[in-house]
PDB file of C-alpha atoms in Angstrom:
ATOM      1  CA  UNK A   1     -51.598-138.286  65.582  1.00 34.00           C
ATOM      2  CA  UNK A   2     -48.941-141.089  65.466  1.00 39.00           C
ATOM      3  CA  UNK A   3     -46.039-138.814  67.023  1.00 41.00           C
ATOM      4  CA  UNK A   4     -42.948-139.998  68.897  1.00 44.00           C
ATOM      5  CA  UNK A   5     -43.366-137.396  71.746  1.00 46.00           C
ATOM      6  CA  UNK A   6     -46.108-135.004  72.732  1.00 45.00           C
ATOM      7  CA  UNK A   7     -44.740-132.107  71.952  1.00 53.00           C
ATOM      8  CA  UNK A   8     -43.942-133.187  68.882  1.00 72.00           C
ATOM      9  CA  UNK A   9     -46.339-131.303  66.407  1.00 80.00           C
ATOM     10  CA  UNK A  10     -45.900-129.329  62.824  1.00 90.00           C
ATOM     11  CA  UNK A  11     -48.295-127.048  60.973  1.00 92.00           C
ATOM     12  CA  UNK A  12     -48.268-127.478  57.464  1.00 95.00           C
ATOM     13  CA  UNK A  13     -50.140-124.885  55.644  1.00 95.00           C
ATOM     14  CA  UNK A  14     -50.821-124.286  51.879  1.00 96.00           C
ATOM     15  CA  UNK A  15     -50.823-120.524  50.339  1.00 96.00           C
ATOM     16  CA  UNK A  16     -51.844-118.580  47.648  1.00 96.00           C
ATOM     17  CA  UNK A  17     -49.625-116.038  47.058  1.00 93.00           C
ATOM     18  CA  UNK A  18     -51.567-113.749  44.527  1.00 93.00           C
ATOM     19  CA  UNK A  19     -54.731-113.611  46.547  1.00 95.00           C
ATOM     20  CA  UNK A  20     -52.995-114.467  50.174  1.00 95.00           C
ATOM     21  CA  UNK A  21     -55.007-117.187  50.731  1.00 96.00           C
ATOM     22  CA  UNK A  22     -54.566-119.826  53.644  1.00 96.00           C
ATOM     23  CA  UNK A  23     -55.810-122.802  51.324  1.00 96.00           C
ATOM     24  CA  UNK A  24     -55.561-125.368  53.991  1.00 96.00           C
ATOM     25  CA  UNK A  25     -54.098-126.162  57.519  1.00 94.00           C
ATOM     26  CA  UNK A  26     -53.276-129.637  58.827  1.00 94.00           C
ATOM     27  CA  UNK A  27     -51.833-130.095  62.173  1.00 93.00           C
ATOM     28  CA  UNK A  28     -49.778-133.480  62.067  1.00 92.00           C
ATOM     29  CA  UNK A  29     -46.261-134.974  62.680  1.00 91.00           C
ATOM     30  CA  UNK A  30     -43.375-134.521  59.948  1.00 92.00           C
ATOM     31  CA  UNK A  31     -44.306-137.927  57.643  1.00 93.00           C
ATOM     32  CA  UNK A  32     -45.993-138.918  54.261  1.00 95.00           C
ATOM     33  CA  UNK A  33     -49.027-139.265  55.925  1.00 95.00           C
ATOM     34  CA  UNK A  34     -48.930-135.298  56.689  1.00 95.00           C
ATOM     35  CA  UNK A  35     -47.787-134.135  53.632  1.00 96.00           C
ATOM     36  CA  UNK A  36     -50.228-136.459  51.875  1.00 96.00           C
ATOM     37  CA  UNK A  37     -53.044-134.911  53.844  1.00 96.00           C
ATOM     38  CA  UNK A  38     -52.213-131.433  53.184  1.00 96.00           C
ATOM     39  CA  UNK A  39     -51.831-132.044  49.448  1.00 96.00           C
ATOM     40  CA  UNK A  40     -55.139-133.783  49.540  1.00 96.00           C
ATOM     41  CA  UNK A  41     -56.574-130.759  51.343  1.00 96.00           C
ATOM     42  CA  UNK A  42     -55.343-128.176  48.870  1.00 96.00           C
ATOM     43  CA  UNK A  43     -56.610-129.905  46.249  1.00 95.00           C
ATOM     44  CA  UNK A  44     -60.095-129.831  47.431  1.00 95.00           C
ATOM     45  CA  UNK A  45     -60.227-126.046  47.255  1.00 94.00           C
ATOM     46  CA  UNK A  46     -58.067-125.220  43.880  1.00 94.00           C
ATOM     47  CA  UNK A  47     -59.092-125.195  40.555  1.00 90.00           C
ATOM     48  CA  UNK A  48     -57.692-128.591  39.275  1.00 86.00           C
ATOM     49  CA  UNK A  49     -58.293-128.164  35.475  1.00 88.00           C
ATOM     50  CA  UNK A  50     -55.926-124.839  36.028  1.00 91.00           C
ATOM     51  CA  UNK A  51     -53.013-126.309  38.225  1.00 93.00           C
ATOM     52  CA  UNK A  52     -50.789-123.642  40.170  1.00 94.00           C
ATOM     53  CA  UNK A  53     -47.128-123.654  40.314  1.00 96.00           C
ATOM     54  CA  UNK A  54     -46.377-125.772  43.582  1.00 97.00           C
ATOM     55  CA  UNK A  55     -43.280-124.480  45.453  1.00 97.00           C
ATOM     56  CA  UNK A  56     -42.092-125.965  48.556  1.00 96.00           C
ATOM     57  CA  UNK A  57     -38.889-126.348  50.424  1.00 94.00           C
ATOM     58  CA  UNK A  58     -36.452-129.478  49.883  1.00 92.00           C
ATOM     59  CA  UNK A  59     -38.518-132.357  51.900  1.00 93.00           C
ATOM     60  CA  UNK A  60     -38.728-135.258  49.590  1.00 93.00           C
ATOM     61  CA  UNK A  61     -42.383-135.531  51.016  1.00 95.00           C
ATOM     62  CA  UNK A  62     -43.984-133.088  48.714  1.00 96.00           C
ATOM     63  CA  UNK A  63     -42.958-134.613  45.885  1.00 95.00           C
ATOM     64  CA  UNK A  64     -44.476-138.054  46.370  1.00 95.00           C
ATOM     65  CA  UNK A  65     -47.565-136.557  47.682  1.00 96.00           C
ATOM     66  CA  UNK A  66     -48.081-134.595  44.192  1.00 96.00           C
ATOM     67  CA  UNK A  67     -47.391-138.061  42.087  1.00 94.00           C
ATOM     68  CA  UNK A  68     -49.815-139.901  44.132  1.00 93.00           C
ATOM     69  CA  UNK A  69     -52.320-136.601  43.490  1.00 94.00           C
ATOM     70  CA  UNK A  70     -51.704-135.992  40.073  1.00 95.00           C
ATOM     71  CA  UNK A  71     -49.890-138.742  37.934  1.00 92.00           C
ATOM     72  CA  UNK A  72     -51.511-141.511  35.700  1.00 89.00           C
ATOM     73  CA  UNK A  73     -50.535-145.335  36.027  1.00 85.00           C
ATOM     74  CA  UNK A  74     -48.835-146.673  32.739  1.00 83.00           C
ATOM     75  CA  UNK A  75     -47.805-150.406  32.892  1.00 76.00           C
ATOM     76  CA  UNK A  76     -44.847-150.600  30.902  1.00 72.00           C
ATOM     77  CA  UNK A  77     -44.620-152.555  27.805  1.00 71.00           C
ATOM     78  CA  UNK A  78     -42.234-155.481  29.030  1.00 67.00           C
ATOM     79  CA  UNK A  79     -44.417-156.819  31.450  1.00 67.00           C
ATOM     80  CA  UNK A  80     -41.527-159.402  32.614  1.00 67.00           C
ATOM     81  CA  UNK A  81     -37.486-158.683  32.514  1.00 64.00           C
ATOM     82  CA  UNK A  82     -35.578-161.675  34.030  1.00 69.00           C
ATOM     83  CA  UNK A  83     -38.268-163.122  35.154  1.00 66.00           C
ATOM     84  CA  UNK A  84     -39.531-160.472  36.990  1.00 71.00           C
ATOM     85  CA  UNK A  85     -42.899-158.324  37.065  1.00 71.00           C
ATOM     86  CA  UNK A  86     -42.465-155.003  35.780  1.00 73.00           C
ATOM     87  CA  UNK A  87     -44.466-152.532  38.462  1.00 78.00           C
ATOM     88  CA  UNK A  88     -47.137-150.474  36.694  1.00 79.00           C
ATOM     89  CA  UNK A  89     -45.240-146.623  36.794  1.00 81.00           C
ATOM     90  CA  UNK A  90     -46.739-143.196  37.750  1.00 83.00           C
ATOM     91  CA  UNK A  91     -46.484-140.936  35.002  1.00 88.00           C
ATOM     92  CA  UNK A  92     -47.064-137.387  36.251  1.00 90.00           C
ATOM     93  CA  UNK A  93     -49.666-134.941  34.654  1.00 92.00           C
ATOM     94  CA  UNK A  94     -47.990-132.682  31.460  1.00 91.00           C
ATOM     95  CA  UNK A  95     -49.848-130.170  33.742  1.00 93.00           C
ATOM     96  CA  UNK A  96     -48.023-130.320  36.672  1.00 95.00           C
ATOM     97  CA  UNK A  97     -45.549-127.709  37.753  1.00 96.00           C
ATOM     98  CA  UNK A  98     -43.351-128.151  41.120  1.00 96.00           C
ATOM     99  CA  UNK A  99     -40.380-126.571  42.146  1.00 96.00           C
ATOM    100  CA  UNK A 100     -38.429-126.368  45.463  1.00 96.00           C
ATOM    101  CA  UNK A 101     -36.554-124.060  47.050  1.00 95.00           C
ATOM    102  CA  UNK A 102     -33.805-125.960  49.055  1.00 94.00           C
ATOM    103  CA  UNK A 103     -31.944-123.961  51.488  1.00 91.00           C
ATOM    104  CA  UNK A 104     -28.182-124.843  53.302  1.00 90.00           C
ATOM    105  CA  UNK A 105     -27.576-123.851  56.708  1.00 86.00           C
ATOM    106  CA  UNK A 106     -23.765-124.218  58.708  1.00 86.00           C
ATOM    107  CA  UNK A 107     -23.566-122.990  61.606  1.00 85.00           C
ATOM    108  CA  UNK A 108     -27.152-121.757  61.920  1.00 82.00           C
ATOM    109  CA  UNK A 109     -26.543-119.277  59.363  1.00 87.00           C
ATOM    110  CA  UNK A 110     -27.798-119.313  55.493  1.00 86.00           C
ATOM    111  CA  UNK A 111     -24.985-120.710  53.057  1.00 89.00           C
ATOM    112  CA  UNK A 112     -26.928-120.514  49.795  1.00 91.00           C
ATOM    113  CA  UNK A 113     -30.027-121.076  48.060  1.00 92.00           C
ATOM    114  CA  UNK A 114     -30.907-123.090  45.291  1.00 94.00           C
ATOM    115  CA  UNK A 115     -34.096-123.769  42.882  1.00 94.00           C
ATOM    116  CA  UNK A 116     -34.445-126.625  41.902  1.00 94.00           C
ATOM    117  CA  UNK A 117     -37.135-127.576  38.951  1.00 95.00           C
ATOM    118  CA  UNK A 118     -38.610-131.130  39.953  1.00 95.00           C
ATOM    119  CA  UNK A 119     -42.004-131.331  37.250  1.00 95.00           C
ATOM    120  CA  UNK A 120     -42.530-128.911  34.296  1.00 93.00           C
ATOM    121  CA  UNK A 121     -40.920-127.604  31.662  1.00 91.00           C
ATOM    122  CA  UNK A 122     -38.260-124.683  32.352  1.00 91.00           C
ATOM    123  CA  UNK A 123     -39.298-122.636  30.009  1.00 92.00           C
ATOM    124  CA  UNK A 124     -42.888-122.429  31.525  1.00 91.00           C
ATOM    125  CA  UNK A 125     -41.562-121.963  34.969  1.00 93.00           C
ATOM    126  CA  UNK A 126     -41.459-118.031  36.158  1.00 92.00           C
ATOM    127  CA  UNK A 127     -38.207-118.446  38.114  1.00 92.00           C
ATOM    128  CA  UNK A 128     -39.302-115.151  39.892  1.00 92.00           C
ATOM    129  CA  UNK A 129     -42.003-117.220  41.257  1.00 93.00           C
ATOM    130  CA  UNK A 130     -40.129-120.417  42.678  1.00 95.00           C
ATOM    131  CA  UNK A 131     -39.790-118.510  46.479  1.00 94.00           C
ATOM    132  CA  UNK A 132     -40.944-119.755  49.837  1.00 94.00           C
ATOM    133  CA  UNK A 133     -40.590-115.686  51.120  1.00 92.00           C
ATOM    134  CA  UNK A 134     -44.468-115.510  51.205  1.00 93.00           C
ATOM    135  CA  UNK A 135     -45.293-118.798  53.263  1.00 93.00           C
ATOM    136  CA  UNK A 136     -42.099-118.228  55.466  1.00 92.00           C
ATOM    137  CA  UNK A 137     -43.828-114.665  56.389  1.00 93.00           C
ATOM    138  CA  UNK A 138     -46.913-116.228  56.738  1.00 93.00           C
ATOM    139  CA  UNK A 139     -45.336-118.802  58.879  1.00 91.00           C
ATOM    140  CA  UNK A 140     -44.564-115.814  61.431  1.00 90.00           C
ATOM    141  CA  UNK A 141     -47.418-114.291  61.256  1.00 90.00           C
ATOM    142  CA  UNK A 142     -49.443-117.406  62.440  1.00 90.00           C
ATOM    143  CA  UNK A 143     -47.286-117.516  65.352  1.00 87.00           C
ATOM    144  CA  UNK A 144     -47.108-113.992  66.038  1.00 87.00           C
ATOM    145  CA  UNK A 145     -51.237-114.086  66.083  1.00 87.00           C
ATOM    146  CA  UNK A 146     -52.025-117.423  67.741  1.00 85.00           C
ATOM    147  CA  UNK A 147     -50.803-117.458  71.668  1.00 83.00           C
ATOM    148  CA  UNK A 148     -51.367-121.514  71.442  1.00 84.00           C
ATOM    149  CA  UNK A 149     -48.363-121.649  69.250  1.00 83.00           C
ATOM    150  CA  UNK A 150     -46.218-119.433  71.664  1.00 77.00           C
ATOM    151  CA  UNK A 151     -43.321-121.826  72.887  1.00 72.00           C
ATOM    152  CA  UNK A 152     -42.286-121.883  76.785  1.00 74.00           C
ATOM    153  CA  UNK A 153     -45.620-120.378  78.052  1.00 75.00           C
ATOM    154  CA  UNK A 154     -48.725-121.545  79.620  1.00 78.00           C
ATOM    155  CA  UNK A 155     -50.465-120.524  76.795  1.00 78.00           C
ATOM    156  CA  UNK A 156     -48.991-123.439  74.124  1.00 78.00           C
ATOM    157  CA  UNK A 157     -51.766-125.773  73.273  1.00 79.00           C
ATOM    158  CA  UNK A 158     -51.781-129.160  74.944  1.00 79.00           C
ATOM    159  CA  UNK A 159     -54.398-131.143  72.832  1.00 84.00           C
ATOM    160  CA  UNK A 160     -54.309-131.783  68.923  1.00 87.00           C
ATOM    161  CA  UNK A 161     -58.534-131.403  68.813  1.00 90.00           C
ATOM    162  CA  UNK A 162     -58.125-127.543  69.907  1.00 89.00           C
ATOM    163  CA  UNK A 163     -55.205-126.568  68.700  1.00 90.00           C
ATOM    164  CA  UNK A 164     -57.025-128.020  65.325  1.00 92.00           C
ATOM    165  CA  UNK A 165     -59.520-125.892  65.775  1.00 91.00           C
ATOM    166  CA  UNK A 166     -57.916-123.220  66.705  1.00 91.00           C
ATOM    167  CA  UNK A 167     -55.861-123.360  63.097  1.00 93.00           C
ATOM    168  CA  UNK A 168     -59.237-123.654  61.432  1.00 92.00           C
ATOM    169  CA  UNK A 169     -60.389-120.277  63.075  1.00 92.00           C
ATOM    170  CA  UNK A 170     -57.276-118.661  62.182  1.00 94.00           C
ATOM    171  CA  UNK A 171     -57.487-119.255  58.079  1.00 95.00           C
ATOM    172  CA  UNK A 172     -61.103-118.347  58.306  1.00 93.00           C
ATOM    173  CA  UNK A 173     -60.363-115.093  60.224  1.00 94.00           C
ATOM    174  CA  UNK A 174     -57.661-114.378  57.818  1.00 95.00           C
ATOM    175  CA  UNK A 175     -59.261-115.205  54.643  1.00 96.00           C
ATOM    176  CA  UNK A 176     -62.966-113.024  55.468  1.00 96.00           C
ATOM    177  CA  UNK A 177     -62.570-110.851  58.668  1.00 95.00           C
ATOM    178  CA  UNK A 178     -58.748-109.351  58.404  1.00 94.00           C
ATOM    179  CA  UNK A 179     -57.691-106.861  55.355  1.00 94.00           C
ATOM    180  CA  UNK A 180     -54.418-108.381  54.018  1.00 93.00           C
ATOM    181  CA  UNK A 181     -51.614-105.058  53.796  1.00 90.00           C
ATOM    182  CA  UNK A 182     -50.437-106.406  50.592  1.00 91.00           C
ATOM    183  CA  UNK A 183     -54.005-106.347  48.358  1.00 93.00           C
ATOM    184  CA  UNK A 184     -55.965-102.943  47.681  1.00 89.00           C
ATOM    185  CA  UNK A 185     -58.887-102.004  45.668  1.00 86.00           C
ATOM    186  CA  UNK A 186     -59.008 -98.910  43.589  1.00 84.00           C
ATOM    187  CA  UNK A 187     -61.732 -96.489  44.939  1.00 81.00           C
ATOM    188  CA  UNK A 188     -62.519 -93.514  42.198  1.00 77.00           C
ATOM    189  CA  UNK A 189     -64.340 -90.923  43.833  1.00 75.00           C
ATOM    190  CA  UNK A 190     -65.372 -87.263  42.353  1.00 68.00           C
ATOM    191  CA  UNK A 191     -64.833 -84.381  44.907  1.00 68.00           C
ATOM    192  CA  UNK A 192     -65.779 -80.940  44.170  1.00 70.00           C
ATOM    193  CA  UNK A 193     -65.135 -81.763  40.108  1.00 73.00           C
ATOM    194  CA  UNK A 194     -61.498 -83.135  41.544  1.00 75.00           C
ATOM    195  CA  UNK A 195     -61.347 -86.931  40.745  1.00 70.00           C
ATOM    196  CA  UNK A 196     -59.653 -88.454  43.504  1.00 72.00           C
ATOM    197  CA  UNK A 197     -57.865 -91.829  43.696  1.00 72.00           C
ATOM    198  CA  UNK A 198     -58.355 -93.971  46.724  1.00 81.00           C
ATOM    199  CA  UNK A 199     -57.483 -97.748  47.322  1.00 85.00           C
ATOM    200  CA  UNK A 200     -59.340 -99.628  49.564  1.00 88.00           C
ATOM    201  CA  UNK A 201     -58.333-102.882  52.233  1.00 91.00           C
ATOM    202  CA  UNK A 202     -59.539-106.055  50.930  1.00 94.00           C
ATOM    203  CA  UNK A 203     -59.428-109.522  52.517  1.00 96.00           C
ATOM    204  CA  UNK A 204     -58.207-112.398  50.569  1.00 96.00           C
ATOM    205  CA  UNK A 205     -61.633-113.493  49.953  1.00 95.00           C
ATOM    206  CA  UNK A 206     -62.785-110.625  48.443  1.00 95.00           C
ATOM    207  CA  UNK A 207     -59.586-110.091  45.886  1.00 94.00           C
ATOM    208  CA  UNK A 208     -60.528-113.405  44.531  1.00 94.00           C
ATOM    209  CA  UNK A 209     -64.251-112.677  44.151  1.00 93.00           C
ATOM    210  CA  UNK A 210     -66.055-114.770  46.782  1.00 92.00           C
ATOM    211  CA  UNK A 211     -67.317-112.070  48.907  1.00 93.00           C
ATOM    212  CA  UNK A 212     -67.798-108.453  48.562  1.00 92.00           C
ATOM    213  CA  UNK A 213     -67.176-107.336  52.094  1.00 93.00           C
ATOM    214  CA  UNK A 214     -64.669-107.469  54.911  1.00 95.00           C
ATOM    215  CA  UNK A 215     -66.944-109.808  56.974  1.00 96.00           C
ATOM    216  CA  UNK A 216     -67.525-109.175  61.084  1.00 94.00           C
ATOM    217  CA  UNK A 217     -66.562-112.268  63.425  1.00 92.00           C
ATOM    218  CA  UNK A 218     -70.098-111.707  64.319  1.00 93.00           C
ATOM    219  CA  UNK A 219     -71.198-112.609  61.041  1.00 93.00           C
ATOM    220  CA  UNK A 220     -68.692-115.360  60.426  1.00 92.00           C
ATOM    221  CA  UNK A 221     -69.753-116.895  63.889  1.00 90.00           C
ATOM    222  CA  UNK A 222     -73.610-116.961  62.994  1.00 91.00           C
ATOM    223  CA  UNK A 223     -73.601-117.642  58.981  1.00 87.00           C
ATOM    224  CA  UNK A 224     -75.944-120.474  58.332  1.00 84.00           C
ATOM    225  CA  UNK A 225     -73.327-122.505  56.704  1.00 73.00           C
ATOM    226  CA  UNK A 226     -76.337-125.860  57.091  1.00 61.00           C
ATOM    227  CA  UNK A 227     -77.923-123.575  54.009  1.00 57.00           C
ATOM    228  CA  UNK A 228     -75.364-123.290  51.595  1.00 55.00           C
TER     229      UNK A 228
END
């Protein structure tokens, strides 16, 4: 990590918020080359024929990240203007659809809070959906859960490697091993002729249909991932 100071360290994160999925975590300083990497990340794991609605906060990084992801190169037709060559230009996808959420502080206290529609048409934009609430909880929650994270304590992680590592642990645990509050499946069951409604904890792996189980961190720890 090219960072200014040790202690100088951001995780970036990518979620899902239908299924509560931790897509990807990247432990890095706050640059291009971060956001780039995360982007890159996500994209690995989504269904690129089907792009999501990307939502992020104001940083101008994002949005370069996405054009670099998904954008075509058109050279424009007047190759030369006073003598000059004309750069080719990245066109982004018709598919792409990005929004931010860009949020003013005085004083340490919330001013206002605006949405701002960067690629995408408006009227194929949920505005209901353009909300960093989910991440921002999520946010906590990784701190609340992971000690190495805990500021002002000898339990903060001094290397990248583990701390790494440790982030990787923590979106595996939380996608298979830990039911999310949020998701439920409905559980039918027939008592005494009485039909009874029941809804069951899922994890965010099994709302989306990649497992059928809450998995044990005994099991996660000794699946022969060298078979798949």
């Amino acid at each position: 990590m090219d960072c200014k100071r040790e202690e100088e360290r951001w995780v970036w994160l990518s979620f899902d918020p239908k299924h509560k999925i931790i897509l990807a975590a990247h432990l890095g300083d706050m640059t291009q080359k971060s956001s780039d990497e995360i982007i890159k990340q996500t994209s690995e794991v989504i269904n690129e024929n089907n792009l999501p609605l990307f939502v992020t906060d104001g940083r101008e990084y994002y949005k370069h990240s996405l054009i670099k992801k998904y954008s075509e190169t058109i050279q424009p037709k007047t190759i030369i203007i006073n003598g000059k060559l004309q750069k080719p230009i990245l066109k982004p996808f018709k598919e792409l659809k990005y929004a931010q959420v860009i949020k003013t502080k005085k004083d340490g206290k919330l001013k206002s809070v605006k949405k701002k529609i960067i690629f995408g048409k408006t009227e194929e934009i949920d505005n209901s959906k353009i909300s960093t609430t989910l991440i921002e909880r999520q946010n906590l929650n990784l701190r609340q859960d992971n000690k190495r994270l805990t500021r002002k304590t000898i339990s903060y992680s001094k290397k990248d490697e583990w701390l790494q590592k440790a982030l990787n642990l923590y979106k595996s645990t939380h996608n298979f091993i830990k039911p999310h509050h949020s998701l439920k499946k409905k559980n039918i069951k027939k008592i005494r002729n009485n039909v009874w409604k029941k809804y069951d904890k899922i994890t965010p792996m099994m709302s989306i249909g990649l497992t059928d189980h809450i998995w044990s961190l005994k099991e996660f720890l000794t699946y022969p991932y060298h078979k798949i």
